[in-house]
Tab-separated table of N, CA, C and O in Angstrom:
chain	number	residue	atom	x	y	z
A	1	UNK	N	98.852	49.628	54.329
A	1	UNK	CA	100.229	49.473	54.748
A	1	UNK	C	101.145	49.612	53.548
A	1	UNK	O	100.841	48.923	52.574
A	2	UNK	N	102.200	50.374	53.455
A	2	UNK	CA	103.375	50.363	52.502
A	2	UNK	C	103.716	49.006	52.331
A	2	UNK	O	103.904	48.174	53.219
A	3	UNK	N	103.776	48.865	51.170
A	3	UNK	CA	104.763	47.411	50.255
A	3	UNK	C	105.784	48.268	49.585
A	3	UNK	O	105.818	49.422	49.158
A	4	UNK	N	106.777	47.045	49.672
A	4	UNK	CA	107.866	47.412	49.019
A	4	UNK	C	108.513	46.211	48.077
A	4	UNK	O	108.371	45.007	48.291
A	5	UNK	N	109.409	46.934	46.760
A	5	UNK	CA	109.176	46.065	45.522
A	5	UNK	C	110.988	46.242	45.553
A	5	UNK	O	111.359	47.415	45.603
A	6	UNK	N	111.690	45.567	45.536
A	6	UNK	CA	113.332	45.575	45.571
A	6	UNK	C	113.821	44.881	44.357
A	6	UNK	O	113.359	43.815	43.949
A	7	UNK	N	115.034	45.724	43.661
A	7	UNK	CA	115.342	45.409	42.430
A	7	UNK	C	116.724	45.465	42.243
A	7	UNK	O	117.368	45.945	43.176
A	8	UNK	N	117.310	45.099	41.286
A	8	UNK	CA	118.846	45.381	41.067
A	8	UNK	C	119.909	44.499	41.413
A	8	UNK	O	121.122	44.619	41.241
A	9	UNK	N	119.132	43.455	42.012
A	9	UNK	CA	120.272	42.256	42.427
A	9	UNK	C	120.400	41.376	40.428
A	9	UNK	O	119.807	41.617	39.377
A	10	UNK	N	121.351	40.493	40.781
A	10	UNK	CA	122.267	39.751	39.373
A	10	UNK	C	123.134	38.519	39.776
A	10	UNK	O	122.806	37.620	40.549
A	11	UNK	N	123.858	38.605	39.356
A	11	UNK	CA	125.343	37.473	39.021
A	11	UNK	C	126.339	38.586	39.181
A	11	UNK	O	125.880	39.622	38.699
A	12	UNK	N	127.399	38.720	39.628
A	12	UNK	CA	128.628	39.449	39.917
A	12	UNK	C	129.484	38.671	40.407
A	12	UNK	O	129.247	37.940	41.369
A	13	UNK	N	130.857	38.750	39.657
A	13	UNK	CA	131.506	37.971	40.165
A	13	UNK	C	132.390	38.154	41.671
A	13	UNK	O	132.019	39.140	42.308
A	14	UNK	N	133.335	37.463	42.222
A	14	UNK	CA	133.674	37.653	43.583
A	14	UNK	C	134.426	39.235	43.295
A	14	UNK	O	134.719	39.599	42.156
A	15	UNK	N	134.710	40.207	44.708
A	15	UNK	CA	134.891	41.488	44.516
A	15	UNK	C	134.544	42.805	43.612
A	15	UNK	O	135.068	43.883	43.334
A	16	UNK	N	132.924	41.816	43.215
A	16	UNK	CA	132.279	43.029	42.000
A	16	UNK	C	131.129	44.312	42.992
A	16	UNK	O	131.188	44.903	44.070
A	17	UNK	N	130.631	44.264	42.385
A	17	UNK	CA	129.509	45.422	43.126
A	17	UNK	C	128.229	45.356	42.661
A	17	UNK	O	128.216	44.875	41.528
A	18	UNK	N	127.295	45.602	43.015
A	18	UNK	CA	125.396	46.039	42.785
A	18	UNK	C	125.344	46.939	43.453
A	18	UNK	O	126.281	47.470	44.050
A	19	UNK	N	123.995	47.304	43.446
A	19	UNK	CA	123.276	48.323	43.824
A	19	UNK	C	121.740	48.138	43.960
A	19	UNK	O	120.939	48.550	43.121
A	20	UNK	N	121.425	47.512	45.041
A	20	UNK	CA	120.546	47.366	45.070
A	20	UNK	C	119.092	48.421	45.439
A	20	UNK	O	119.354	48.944	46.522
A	21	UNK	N	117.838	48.863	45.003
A	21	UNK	CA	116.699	49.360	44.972
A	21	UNK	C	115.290	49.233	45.712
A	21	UNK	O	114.457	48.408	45.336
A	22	UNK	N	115.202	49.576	46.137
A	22	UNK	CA	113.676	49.169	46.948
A	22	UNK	C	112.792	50.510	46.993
A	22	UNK	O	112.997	51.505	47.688
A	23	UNK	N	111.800	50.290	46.113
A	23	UNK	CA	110.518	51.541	46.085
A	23	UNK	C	108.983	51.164	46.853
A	23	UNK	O	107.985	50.485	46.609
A	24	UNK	N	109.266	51.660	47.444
A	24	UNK	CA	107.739	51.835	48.381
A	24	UNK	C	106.651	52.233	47.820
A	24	UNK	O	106.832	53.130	46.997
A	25	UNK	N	105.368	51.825	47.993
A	25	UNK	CA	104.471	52.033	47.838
A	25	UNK	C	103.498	53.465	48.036
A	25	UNK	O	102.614	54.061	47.420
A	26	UNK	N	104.438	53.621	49.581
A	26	UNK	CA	103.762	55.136	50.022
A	26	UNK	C	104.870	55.457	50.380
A	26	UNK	O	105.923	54.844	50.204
A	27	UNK	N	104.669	56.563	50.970
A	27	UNK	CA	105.595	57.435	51.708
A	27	UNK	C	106.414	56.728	53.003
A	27	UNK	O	105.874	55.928	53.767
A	28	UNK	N	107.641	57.115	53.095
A	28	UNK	CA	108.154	56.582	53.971
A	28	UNK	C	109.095	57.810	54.565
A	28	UNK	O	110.169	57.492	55.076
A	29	UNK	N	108.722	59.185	54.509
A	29	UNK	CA	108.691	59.887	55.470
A	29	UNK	C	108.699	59.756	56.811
A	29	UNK	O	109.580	60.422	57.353
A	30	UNK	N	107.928	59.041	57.620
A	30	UNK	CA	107.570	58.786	58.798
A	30	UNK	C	107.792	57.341	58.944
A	30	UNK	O	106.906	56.645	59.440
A	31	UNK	N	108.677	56.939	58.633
A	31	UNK	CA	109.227	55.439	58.515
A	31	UNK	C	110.917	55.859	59.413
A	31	UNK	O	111.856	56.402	58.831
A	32	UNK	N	110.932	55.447	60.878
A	32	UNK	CA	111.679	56.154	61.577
A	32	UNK	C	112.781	55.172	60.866
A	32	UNK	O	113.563	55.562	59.999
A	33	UNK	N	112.715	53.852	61.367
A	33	UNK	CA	114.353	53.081	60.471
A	33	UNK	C	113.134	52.495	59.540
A	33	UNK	O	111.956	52.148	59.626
A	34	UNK	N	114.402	52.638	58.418
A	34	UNK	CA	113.958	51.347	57.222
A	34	UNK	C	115.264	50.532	56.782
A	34	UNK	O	116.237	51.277	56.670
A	35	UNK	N	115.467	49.485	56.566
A	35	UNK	CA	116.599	48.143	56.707
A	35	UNK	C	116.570	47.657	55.266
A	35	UNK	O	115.956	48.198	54.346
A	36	UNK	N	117.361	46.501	55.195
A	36	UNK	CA	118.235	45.560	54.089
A	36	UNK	C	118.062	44.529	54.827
A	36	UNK	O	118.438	44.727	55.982
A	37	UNK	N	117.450	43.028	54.540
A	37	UNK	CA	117.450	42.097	55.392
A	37	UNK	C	118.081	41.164	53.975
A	37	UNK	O	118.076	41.633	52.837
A	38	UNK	N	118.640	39.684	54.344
A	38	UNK	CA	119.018	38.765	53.254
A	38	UNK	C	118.616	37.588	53.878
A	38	UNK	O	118.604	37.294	55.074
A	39	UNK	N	118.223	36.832	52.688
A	39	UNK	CA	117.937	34.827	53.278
A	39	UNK	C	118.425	34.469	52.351
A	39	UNK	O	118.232	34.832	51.190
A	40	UNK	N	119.523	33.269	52.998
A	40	UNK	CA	119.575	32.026	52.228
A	40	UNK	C	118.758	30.804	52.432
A	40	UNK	O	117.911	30.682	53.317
A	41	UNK	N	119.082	29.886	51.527
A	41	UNK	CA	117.803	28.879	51.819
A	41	UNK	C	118.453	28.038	52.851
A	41	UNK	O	117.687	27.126	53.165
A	42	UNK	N	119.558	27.997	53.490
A	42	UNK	CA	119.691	27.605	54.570
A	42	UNK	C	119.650	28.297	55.949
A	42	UNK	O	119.875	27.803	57.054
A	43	UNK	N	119.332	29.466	55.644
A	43	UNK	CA	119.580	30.179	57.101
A	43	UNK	C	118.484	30.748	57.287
A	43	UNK	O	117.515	30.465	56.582
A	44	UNK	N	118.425	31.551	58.153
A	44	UNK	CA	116.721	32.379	58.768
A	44	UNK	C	117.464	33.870	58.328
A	44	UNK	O	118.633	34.253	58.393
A	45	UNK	N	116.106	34.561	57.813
A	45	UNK	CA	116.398	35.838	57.334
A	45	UNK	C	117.209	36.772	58.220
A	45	UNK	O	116.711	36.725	59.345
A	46	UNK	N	118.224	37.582	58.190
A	46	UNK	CA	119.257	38.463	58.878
A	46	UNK	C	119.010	39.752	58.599
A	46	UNK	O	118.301	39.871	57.599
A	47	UNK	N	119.341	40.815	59.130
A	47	UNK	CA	119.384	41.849	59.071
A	47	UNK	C	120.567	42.040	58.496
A	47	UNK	O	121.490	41.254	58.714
A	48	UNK	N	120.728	43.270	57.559
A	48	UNK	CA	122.430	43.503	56.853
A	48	UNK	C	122.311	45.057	57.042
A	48	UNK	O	123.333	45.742	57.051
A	49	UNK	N	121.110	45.595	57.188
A	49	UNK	CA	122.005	47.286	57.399
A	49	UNK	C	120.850	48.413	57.510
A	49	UNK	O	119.726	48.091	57.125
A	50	UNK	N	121.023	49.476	57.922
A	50	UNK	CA	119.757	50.135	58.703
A	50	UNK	C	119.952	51.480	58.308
A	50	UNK	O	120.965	52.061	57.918
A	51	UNK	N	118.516	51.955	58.524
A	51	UNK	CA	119.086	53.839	58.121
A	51	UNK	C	117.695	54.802	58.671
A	51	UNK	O	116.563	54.837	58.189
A	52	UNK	N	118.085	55.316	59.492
A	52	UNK	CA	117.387	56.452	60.423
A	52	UNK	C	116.954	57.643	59.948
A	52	UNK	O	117.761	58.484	59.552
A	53	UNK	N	115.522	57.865	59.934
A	53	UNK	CA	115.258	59.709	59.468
A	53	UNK	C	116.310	60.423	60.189
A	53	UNK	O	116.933	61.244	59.516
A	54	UNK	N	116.634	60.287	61.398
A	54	UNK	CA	117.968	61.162	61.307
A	54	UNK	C	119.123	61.060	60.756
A	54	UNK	O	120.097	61.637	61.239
A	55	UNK	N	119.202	60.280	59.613
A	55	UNK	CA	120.637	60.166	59.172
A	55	UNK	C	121.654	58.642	59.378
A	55	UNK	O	122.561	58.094	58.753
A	56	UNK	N	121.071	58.454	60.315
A	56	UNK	CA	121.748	57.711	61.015
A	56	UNK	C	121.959	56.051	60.611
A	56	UNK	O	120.886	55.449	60.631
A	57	UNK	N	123.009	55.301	60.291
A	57	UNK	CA	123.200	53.913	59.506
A	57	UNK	C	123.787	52.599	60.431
A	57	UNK	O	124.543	52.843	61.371
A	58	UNK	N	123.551	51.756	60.239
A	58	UNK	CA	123.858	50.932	61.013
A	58	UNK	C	124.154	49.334	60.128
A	58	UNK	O	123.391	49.053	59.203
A	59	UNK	N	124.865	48.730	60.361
A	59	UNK	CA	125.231	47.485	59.165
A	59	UNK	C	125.921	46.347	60.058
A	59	UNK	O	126.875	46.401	60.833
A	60	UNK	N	125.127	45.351	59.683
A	60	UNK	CA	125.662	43.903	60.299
A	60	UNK	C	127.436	44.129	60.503
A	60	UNK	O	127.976	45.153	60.085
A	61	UNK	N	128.129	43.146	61.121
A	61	UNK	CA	129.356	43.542	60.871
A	61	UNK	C	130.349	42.728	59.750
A	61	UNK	O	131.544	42.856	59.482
A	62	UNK	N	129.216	41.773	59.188
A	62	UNK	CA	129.758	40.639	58.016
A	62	UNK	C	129.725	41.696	56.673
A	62	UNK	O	130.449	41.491	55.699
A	63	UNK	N	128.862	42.761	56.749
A	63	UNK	CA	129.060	43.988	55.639
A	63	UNK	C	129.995	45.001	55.857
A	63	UNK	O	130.750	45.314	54.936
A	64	UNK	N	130.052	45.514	56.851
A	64	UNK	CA	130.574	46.902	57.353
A	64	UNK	C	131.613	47.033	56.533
A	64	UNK	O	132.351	46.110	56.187
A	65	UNK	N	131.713	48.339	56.154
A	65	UNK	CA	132.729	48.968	55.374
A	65	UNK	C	132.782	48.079	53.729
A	65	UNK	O	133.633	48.206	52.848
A	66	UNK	N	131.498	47.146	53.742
A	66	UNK	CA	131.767	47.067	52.024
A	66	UNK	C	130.692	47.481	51.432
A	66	UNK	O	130.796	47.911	50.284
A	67	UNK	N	129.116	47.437	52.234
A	67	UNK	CA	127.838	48.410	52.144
A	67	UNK	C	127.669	49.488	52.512
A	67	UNK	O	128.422	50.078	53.287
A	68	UNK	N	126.527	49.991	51.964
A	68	UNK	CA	126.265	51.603	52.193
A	68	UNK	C	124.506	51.595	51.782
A	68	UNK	O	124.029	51.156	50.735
A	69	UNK	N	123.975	52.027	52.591
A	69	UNK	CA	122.187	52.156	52.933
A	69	UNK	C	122.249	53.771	52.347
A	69	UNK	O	123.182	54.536	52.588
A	70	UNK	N	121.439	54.001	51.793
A	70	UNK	CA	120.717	54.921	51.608
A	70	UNK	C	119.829	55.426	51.531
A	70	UNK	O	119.117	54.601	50.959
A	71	UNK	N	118.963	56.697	51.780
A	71	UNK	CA	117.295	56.173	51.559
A	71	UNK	C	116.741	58.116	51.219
A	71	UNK	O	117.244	59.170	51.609
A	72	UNK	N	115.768	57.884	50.515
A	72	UNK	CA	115.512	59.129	49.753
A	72	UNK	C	114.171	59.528	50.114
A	72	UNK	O	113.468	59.488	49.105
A	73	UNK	N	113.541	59.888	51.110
A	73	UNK	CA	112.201	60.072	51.440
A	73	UNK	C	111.610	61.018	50.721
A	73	UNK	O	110.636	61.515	51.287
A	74	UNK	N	111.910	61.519	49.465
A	74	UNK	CA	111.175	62.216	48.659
A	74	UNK	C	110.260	61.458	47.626
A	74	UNK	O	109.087	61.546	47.262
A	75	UNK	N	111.656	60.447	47.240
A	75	UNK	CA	111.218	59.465	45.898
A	75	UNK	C	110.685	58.134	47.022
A	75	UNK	O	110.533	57.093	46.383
A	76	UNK	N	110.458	58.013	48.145
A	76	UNK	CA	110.184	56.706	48.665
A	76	UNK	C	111.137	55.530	48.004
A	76	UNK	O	110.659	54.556	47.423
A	77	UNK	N	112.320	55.719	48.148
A	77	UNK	CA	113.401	54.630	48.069
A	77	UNK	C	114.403	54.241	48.892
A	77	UNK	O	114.818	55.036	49.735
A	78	UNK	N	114.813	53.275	48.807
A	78	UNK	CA	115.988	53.214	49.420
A	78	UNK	C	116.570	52.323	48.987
A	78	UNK	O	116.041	51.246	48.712
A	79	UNK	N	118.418	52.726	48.757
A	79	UNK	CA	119.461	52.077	47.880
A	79	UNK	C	120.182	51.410	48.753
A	79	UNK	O	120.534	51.908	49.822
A	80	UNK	N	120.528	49.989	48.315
A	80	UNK	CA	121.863	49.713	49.526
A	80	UNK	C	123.154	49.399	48.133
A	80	UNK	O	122.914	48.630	47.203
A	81	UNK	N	124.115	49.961	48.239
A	81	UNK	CA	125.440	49.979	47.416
A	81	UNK	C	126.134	48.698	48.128
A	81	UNK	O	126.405	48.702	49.329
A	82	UNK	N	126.390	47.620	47.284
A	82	UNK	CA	127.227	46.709	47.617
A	82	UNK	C	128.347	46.688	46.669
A	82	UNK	O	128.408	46.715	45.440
A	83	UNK	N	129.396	46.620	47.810
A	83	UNK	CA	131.360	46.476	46.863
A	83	UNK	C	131.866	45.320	47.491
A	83	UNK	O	131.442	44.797	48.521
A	84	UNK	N	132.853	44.951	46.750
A	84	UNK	CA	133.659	44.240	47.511
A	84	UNK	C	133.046	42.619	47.980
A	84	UNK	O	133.348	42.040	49.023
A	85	UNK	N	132.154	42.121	46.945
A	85	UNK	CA	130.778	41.359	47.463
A	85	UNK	C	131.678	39.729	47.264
A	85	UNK	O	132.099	39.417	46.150
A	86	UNK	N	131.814	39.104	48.092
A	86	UNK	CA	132.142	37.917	48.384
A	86	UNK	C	130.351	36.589	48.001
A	86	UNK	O	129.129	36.643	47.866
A	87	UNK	N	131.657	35.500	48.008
A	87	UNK	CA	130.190	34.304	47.906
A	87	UNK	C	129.436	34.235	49.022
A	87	UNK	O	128.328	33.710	48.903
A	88	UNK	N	129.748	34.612	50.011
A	88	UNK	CA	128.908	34.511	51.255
A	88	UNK	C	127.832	35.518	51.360
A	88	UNK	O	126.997	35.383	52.255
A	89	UNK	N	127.739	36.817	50.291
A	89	UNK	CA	126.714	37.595	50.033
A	89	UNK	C	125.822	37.049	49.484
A	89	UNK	O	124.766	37.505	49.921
A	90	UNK	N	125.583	35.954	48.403
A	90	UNK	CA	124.932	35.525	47.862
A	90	UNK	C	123.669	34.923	48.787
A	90	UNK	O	123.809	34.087	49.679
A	91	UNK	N	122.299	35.587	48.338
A	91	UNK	CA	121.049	35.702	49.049
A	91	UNK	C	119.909	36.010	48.053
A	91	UNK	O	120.077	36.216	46.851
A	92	UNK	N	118.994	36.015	48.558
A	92	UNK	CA	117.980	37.142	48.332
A	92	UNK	C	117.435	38.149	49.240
A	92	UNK	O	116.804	37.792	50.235
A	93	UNK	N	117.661	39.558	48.933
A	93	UNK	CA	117.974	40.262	49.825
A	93	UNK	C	116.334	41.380	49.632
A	93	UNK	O	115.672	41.589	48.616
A	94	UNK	N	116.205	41.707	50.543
A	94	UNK	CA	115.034	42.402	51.144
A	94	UNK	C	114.894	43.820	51.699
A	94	UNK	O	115.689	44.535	52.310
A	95	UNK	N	113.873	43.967	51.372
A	95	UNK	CA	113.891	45.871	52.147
A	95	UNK	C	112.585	46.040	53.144
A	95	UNK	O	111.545	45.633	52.625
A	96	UNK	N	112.471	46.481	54.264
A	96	UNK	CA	111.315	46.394	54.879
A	96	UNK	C	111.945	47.653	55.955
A	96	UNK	O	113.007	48.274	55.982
A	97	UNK	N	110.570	47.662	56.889
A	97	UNK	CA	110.916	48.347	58.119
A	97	UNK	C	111.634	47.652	58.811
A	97	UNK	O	111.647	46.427	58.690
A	98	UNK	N	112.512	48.423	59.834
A	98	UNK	CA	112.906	47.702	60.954
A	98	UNK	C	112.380	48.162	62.354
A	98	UNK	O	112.269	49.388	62.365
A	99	UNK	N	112.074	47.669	63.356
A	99	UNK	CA	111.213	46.315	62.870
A	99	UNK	C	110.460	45.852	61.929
A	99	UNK	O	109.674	46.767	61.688
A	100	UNK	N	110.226	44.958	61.237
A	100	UNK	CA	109.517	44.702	60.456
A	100	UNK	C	107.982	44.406	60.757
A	100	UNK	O	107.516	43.337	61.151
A	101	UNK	N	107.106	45.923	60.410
A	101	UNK	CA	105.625	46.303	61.770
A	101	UNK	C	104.963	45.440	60.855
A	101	UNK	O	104.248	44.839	61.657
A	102	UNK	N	104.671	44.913	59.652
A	102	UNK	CA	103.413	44.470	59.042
A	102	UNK	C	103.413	43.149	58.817
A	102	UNK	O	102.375	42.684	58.346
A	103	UNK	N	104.446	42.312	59.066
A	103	UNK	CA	104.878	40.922	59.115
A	103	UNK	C	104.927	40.319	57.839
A	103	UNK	O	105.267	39.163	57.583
A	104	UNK	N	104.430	41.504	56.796
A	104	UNK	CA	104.453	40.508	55.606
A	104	UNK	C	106.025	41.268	54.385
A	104	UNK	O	106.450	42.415	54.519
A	105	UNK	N	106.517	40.356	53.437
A	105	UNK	CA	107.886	40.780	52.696
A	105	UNK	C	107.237	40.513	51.310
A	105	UNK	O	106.288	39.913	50.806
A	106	UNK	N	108.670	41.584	50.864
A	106	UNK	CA	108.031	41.364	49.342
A	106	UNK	C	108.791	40.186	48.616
A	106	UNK	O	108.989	39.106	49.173
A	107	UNK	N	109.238	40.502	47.213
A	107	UNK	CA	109.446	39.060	46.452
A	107	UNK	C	111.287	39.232	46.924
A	107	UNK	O	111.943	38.194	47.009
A	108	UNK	N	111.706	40.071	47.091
A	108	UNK	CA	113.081	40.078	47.143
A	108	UNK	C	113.935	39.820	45.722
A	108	UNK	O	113.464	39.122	44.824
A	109	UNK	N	115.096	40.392	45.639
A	109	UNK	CA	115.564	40.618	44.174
A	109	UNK	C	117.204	39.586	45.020
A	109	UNK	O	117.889	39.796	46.020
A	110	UNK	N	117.211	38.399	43.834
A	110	UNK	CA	118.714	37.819	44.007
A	110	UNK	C	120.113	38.277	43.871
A	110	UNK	O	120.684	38.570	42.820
A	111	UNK	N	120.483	38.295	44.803
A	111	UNK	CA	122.043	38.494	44.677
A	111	UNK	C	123.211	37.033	44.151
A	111	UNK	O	123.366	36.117	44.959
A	112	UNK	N	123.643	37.003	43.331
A	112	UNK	CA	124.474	35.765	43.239
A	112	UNK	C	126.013	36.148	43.112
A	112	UNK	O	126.495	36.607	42.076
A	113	UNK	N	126.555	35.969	43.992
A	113	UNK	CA	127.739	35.710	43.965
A	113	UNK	C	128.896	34.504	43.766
A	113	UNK	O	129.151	33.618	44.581
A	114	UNK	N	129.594	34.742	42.306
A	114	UNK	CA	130.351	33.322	42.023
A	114	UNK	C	131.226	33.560	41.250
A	114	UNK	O	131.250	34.715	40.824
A	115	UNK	N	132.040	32.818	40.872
A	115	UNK	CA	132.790	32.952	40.144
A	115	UNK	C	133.311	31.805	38.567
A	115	UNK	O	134.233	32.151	37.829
């Protein structure tokens, strides 16, 4: 089964930006959606944003219009661009399938948002 290893989260202050990374193990060619999920330690893990071999993107609506999914099925990656990042982003944020078929996540890379 593909694992995936997500990188690029930090400290940014309120209205800064990241860019977050996630490299797969194998190919994810045939990976119809692959997602952005986030947990805080108070909440149950969420979905934040989605992206279709056809092109196609989809984003919670607590992101919309300040994220952007991307995904590169050559290099087996996929980028999510965060702007505009408020304290309520602050998580550790995740990359998996959506659905998520193998039930298991990787270490997740922190986002901190503060000021």
């Amino acid at each position: 089964q593909v694992q995936f290893v997500e990188s690029g989260g930090g400290w940014v202050q309120p209205g800064g930006s990241l860019r977050l990374s996630c490299t797969a193990s194998g190919s994810i060619s045939r990976i119809y959606t692959m997602g952005w999920y986030r947990q805080t330690p108070e909440n149950q893990r969420e979905w934040v944003a989605a992206s279709t071999l056809g092109g196609l993107t989809n984003y919670a609506d607590s992101v919309k219009g300040r994220f952007t999914i991307s995904r590169d099925n050559a290099k087996n990656t996929v980028l999510l661009q965060m702007n505009s990042l408020k304290p309520e982003d602050t998580a550790v944020y995740y990359c998996n399938t959506l659905p998520n078929l193998s039930g298991s996540w990787g270490q997740g890379t922190q986002v901190t948002v503060s000021s």
